[in-house]
XYZ file of C-alpha atoms in Angstrom:
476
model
C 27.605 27.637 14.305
C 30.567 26.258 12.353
C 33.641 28.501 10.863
C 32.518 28.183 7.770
C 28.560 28.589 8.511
C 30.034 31.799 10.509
C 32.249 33.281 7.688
C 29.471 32.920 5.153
C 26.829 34.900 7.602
C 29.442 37.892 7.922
C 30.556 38.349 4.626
C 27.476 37.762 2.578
C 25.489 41.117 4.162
C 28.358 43.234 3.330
C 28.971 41.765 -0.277
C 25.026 42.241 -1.097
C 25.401 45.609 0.261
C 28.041 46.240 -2.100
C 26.889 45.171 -5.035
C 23.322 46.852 -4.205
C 25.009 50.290 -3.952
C 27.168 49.746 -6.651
C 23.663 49.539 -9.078
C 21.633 51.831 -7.522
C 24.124 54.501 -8.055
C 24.139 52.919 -11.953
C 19.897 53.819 -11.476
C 18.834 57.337 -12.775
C 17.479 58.718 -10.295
C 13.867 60.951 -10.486
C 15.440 64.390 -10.657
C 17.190 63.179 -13.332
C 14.169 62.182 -16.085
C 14.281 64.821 -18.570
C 11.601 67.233 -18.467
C 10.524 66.534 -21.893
C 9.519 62.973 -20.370
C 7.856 64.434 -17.352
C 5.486 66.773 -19.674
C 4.871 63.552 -21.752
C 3.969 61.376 -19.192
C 1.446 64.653 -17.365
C 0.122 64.728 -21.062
C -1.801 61.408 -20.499
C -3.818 63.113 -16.744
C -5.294 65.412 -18.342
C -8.935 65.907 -18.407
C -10.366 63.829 -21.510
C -12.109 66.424 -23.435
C -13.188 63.789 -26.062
C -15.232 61.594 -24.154
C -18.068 64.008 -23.020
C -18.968 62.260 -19.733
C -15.579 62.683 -18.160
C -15.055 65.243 -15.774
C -12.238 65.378 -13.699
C -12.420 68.495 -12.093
C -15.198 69.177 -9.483
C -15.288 72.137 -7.397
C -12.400 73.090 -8.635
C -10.676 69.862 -7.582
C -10.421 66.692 -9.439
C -11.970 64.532 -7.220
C -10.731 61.398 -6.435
C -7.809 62.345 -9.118
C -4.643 63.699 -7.685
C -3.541 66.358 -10.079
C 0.239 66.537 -11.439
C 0.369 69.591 -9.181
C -0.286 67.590 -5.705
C 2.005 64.917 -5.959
C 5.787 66.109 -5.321
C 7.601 69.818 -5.661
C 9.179 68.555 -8.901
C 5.897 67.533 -10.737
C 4.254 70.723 -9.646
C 7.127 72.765 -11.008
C 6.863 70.965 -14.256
C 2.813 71.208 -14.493
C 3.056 74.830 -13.566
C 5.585 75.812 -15.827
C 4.127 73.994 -18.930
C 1.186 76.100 -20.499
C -0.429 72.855 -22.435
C -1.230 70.892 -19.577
C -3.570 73.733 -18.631
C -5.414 73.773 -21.793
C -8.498 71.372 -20.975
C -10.376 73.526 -18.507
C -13.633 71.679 -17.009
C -15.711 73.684 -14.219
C -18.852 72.851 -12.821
C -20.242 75.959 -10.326
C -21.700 74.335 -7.220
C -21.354 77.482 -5.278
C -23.951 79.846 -5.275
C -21.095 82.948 -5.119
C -19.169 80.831 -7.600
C -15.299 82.361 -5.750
C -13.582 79.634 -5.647
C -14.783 78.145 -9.481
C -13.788 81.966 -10.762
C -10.411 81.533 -9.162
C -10.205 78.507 -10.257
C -10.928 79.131 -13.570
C -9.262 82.683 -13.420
C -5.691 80.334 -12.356
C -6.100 77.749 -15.188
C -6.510 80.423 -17.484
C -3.295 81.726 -16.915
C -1.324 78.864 -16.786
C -2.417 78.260 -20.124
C -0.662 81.519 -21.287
C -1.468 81.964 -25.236
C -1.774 77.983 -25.745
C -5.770 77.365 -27.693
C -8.032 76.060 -24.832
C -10.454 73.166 -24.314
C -12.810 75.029 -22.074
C -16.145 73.288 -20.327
C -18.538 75.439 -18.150
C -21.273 73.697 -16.180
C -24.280 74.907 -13.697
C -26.939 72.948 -12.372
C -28.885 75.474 -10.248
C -32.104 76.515 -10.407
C -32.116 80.783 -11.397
C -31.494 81.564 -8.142
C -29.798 85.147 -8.113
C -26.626 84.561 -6.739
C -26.091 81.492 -9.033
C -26.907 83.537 -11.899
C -24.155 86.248 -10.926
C -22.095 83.465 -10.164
C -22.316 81.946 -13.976
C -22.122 85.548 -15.312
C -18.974 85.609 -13.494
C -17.146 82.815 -15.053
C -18.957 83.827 -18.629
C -16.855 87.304 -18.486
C -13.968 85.162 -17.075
C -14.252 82.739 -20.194
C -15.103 85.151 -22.760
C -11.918 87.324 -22.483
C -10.120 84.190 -23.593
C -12.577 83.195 -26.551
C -9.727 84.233 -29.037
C -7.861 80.990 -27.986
C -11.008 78.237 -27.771
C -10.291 75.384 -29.973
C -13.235 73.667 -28.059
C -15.901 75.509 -25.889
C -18.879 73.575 -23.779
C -21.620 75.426 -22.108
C -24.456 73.699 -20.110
C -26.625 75.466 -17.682
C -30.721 76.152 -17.301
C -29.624 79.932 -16.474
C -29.889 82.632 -19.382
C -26.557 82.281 -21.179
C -25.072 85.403 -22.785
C -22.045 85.088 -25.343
C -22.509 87.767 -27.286
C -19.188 89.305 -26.402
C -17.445 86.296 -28.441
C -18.968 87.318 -31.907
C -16.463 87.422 -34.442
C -13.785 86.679 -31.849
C -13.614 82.613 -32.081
C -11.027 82.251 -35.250
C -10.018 78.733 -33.496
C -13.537 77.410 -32.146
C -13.688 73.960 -33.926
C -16.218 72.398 -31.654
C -19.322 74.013 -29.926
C -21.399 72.209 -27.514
C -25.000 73.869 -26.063
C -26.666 70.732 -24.215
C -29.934 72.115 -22.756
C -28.399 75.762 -22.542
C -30.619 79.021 -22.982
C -28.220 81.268 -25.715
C -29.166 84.570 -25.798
C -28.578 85.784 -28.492
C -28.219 83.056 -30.756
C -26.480 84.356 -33.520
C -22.875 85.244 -32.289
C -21.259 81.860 -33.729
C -22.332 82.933 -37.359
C -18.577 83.869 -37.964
C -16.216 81.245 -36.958
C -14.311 80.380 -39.717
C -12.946 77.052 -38.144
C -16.141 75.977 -36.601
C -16.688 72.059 -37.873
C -19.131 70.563 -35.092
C -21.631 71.546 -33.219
C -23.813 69.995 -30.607
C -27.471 71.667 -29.471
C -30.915 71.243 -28.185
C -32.835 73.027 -31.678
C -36.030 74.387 -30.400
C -38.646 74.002 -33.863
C -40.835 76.308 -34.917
C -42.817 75.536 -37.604
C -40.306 73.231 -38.916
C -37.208 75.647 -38.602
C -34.788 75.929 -35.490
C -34.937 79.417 -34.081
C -33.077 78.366 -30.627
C -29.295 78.790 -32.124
C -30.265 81.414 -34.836
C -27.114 81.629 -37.696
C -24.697 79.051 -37.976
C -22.008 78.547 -40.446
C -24.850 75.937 -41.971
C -22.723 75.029 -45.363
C -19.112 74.084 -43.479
C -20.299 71.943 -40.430
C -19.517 68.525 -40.513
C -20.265 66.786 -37.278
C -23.947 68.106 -35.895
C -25.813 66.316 -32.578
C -29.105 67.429 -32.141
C -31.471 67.472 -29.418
C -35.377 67.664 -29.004
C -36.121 68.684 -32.497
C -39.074 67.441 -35.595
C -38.551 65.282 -38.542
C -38.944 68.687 -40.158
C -36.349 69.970 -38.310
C -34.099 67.481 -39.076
C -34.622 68.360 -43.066
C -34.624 71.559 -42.393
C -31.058 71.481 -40.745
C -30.055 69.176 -43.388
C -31.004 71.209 -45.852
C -28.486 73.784 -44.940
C -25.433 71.606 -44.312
C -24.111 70.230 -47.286
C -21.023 69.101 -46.292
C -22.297 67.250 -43.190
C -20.687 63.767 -42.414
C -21.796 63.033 -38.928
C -25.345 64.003 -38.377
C -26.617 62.324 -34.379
C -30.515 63.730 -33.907
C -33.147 62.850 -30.507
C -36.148 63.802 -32.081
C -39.353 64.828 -29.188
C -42.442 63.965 -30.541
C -44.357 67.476 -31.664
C -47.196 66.886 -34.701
C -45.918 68.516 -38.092
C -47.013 71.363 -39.274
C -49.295 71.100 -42.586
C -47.487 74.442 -44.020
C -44.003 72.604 -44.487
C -43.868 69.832 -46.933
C -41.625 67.265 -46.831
C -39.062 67.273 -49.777
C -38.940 64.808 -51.998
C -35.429 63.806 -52.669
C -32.404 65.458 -50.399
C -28.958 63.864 -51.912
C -26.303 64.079 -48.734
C -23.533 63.204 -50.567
C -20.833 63.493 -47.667
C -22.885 61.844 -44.799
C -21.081 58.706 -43.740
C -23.039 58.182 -40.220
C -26.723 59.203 -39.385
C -28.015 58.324 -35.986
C -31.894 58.813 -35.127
C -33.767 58.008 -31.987
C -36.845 59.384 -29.864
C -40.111 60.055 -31.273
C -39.269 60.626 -35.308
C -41.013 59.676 -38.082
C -38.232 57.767 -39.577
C -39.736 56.268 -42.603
C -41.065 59.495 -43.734
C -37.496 60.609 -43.437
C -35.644 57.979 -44.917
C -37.809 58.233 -48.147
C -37.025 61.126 -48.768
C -33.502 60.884 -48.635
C -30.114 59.716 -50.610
C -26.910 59.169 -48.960
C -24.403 57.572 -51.163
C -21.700 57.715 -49.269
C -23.717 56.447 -46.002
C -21.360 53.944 -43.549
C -23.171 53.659 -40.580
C -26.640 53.690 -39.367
C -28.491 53.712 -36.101
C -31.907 53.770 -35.030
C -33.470 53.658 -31.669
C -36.632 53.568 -31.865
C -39.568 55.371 -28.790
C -42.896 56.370 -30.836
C -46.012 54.475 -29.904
C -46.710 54.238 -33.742
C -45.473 51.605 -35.754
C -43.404 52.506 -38.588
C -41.831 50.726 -41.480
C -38.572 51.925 -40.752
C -36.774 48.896 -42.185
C -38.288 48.324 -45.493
C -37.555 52.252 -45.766
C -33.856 51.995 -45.012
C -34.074 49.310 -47.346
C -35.369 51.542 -50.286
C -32.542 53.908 -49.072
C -29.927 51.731 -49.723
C -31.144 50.604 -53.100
C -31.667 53.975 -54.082
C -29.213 55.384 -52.820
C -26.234 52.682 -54.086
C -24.715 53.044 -50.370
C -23.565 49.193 -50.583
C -20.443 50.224 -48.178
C -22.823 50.097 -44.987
C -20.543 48.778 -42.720
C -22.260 49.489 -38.980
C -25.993 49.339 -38.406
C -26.935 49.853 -34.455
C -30.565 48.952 -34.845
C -33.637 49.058 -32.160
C -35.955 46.707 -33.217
C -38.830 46.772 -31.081
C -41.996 47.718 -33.535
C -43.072 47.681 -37.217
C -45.484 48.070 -38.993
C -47.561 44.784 -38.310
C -49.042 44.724 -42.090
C -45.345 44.880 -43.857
C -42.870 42.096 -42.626
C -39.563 44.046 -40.912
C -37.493 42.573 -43.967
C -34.363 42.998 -41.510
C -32.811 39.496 -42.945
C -33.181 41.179 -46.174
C -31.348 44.538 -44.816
C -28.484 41.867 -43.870
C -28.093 40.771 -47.243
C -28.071 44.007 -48.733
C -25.351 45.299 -46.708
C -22.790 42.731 -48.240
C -19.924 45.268 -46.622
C -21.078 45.016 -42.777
C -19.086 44.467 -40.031
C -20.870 45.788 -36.922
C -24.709 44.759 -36.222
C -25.940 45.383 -33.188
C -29.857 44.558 -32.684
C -30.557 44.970 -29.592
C -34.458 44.001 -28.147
C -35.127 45.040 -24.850
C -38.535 44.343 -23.857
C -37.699 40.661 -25.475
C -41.209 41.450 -27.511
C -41.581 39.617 -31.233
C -44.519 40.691 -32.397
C -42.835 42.607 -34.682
C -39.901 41.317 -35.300
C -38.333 38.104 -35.963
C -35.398 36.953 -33.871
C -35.035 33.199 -34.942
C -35.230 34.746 -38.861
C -32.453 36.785 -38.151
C -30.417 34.268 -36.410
C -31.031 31.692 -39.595
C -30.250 34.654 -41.836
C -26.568 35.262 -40.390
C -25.856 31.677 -40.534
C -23.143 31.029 -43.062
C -24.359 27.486 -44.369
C -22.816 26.351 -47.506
C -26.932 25.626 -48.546
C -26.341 29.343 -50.118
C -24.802 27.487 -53.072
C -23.989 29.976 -55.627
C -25.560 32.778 -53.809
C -23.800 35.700 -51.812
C -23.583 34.802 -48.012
C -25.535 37.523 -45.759
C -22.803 39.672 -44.779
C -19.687 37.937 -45.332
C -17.374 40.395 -43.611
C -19.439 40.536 -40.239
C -16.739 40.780 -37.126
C -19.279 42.175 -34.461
C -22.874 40.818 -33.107
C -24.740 42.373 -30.773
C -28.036 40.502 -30.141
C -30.819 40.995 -27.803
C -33.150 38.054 -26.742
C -36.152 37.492 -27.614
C -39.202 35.141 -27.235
C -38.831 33.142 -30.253
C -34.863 32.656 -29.203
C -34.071 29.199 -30.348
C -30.883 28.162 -28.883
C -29.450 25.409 -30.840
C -29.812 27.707 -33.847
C -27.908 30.056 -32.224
C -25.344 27.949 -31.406
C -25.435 26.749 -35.169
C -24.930 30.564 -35.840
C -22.182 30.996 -34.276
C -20.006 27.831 -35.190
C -20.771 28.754 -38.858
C -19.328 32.337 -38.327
C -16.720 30.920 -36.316
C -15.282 27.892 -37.275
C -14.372 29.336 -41.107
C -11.565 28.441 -43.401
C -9.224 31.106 -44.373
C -9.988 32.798 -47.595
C -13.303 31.198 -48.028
C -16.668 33.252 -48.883
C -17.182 34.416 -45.185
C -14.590 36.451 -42.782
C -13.923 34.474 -38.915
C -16.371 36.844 -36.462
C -14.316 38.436 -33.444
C -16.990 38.916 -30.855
C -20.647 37.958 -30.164
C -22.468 39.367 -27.274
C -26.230 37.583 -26.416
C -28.476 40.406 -23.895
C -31.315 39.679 -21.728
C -31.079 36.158 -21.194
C -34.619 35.656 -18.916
C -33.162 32.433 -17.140
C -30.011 30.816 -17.066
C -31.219 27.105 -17.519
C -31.917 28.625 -21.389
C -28.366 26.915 -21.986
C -27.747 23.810 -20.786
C -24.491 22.135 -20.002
C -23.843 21.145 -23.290
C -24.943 23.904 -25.063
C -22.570 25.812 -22.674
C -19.530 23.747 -23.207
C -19.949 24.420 -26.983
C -19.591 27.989 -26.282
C -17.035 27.796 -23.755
C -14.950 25.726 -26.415
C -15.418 28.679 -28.578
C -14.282 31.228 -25.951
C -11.080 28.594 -24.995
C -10.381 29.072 -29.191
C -10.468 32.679 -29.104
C -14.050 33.909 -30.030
C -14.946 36.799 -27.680
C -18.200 35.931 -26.848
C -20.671 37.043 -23.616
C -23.951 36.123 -22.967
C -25.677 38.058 -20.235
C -28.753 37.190 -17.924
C -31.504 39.631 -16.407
C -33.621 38.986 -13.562
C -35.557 41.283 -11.084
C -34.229 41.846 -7.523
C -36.317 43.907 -5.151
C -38.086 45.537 -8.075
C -34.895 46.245 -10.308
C -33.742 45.115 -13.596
C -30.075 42.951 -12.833
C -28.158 41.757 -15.127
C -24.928 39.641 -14.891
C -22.519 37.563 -17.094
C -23.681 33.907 -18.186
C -20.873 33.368 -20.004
C-alpha cells in the first residue's frame, strides 16, 4: 500500500463519519414529530366503517393489523390519549361468555370519552344460552352509549333487544340490521338525524312489519333485504325524500288484496338497484323518477320479464335523460319482445358507466354482437346522435354470438377519437368470461395491446374449469 493509497484509507472513514453525524443531528428525530402529525397519520388505521366488509378487529384484536397501540410507548401514548381514534368500534363475539369482547368493548368505549361513535356488533352463534347472555352483555354495554352513535351496526340470529335506545339516538345517522331479529321494532321511530338505513323487511301482505316505525318521510339512503315487489312500493311509498334506494327481493307470490299503484313520482331518487326474484317490469311501470342517475338490475327469477323495454318506458316517461350508470344483468327476456337494450343505449345520451355483464354466456335472449355494433361510434350515423357519446366505462360479459373483429372495431372507434368531436375517448374496457384463449389471435391481440401501450385501460379475462371450479385469469 502506497502513502498516498494509505492516507486516503485513514482519513476518508473519519471524514464520512463526520459529515454523517453532522446531518443526522440536522434529522428530526421521532420524539420530535408533533403530536398533531402523529394523530393524523393514526387517523388513516382506523377501522373503515364505510366499506361494510372490513373488519379489523377480531376477538378483540385486529388480526393481522398491528394497532397504533402495539407498536412503540410513544404511539400508544398518543392513541390512548386521543378520544377520536377510538370512535370506530367493530366487535364480533366468538366467545360463548363474551369477557374478553365486553372488556373489550367496555375499554374502547372509554377511550372514546364524549367523542360520537361508529359502533359495529356482530354474533354468529346459534341461540345457545351462554351466547345469548353473552350478546345481551355487550347490548347493555352499547346501549348506555347510544346518546353518542353517529353510526350503529347490529348483526346476529339471536333475539336483539334495543328498546332501551328509544328516543335516546339524537346523532344516529346510519342504522344497519342485516339478518338481525329486533324486538321491538319500533324504538328508531324518533331519531331526528337518522338518514340511512339498511334491513332485512319481513312482508306481510305487502307491508314490512319486521322494523315497525321508521322516520319513513326523511330517509334518504335505504338497502333492503328479502322483501316483495309490493314491499318495495310499499316502502317507497313512505319515503319521499329517498335518493338511494338498493332492494334483494325473495321470490313470495303477491297478494291479490294489494294493488299495484299506478303512477309513484320519486322525484329525489338518483340510484335504484334491484336484484333477486322481483317482478321488475311490473315495478318499473309503475314508476317515475325524474331525477334517476343510475340503474342496476341483476336479474334471478325463472320467469322472463321485459325488464328492458320497461326501463325504457321509464325513461321516456319519466324525462330522466341524465342516466349516467346502468349495471345491467342480462341473462333473460321475454322471448316474444326483442330486449331493445341497443335502444336503452341510445336513449341514455348522458351515460358513462355500462356494465352488462352475462354470466352463463347464454343469447337466447339477448343480443351481444347488437350491442357491440350499437356502441360503435362509426361516422355511418351521419346526422344522427351517436349511442352514448360520453361513455368512459365498459363492462362486457361474453357471450355466444361474440364476434371478435367487431369488437375490436368497437373499441378503436371509442378509442382512437379526435378531441372535441361528437364522441368522448373511453378510459377503460373490461371483456369477462372469455371460454378459450385462442378466441384472439395474435393479431387481434397486438391490436389491443397497441391500445393498452397508448393508454386505454383495457382487460380481457378467460374462464376455464379446474377440478370442477370456475377459474378465471387475465388474457390481457
Amino acid at each position: 500500500m502506497t502513502l498516498a493509497s494509505k492516507s486516503i484509507s485513514t482519513t476518508w472513514p473519519r471524514t464520512f463519519k463526520a459529515e454523517h453525524f453532522c446531518h443526522s443531528e440536522s434529522l428530526p428525530t421521532i420524539n420530535s414529530v408533533p403530536p398533531e402529525v402523529f394523530i393524523e397519520i393514526l387517523s388513516y388505521l382506523k377501522p373503515n366503517s364505510d366499506h361494510g366488509r372490513r373488519y379489523y378487529q377480531n376477538d378483540c384484536s385486529r388480526a393481522e393489523i398491528i394497532p397504533p397501540t402495539h407498536v412503540c410507548q410513544l404511539w400508544r401514548q398518543i392513541a390512548l390519549s386521543t378520544p377520536s381514534l377510538s370512535t370506530h368500534i367493530n366487535i364480533k363475539l366468538n366467545s360463548r361468555d363474551g369477557t374478553k369482547e365486553v372488556e373489550c368493548l367496555t375499554s374502547w368505549l372509554v377511550r372514546g370519552k364524549k367523542c360520537p361513535l361508529f359502533i359495529d356488533l356482530r354474533c354468529y352463534g346459534h341461540c345457545a344460552a351462554l351466547e345469548q347472555s353473552a350478546w345481551d352483555a355487550l347490548l347493555v354495554l352499547a346501549i348506555q352509549h347510544s346518546y353518542r352513535w353517529r353510526e350503529a351496526s347490529f348483526e346476529s340470529p339471536l333475539p336483539t333487544n334495543l328498546s332501551a335506545v328509544r328516543n335516546n339516538v339524537p346523532l344516529l345517522q346510519t342504522l344497519r340490521f342485516p339478518r338481525c331479529d329486533i324486538a321491538p321494532p319500533n324504538d328508531f321511530e324518533t331519531a331526528p338525524m337518522l338518514r340511512s338505513v339498511t334491513s332485512t323487511f319481513h312482508h306481510n301482505y305487502g307491508q314490512p312489519i319486521s322494523f315497525g316505525q321508521l322516520p319513513w318521510t326523511q330517509l334518504t339512503n335505504v338497502i333492503a333485504n328479502d322483501c316483495s315487489t309490493l314491499s318495495v312500493l310499499a316502502m317507497r311509498q313512505m319515503m319521499p325524500n329517498i335518493i338511494d334506494f338498493l332492494a334483494y327481493c325473495s321470490g313470495r307470490p303477491q297478494q291479490p288484496e294489494f294493488s299495484i299503484p299506478r303512477c309513484l313520482c320519486l322525484s329525489k331518487l338518483q340510484s335504484l338497484d334491484l336484484s333477486g326474484e322481483i317482478d321488475v317490469d311490473d315495478l318499473l311501470d309503475c314508476l317515475e323518477l325524474p331525477s334517476l342517475a343510475s340503474f342496476s338490475f341483476w336479474e334471478h327469477f325463472d320467469t322472463p320479464t321485459i325488464w328492458s323495454t320497461s326501463l325504457l318506458s321509464l325513461i321516456h316517461r319519466s324525462s330522466c335523460y341524465n342516466v349516467d350508470t346502468l349495471n345491467l344483468s342480462p341473462e333473460r327476456c321475454c322471448e316474444s319482445e326483442e330486449p331493445s337494450l341497443d335502444e336503452l343505449i341510445r336513449a341514455t345520451p348522458k351515460l358513462k358507466t355500462l356494465d352488462l355483464i352475462n354470466e352463463t354466456g347464454d343469447t337466447r335472449h339477448w343480443d351481444c354482437s347488437k350491442i357491440i355494433q350499437a356502441l360503435t361510434a362509426s361516422p355511418i350515423c351521419g346526422t344522427n346522435p351517436y349511442p352514448a357519446p360520453e361513455l368512459e366505462k365498459l363492462h362486457l360479459g361474453y357471450a355466444k354470438d361474440f364476434q371478435v373483429q367487431a369488437f375490436v372495431e368497437m373499441v378503436e372507434s371509442r378509442w382512437r377519437v379526435e378531441g372535441g368531436g361528437p364522441v368522448k375517448r373511453i378510459h377503460s374496457i373490461y371483456l369477462r368470461y372469455v371460454p378459450d384463449t385462442s378466441i384472439f389471435d395474435y393479431m387481434t391481440m397486438g391490436r389491443l395491446r397497441k391500445f393498452a401501450a397508448e393508454g386505454l385501460h383495457i382487460r380481457v379475462d378467460c374462464v376455464e374449469w379446474l377440478d370442477g371450479r370456475e377459474i378465471e385469469h387475465r388474457l390481457l
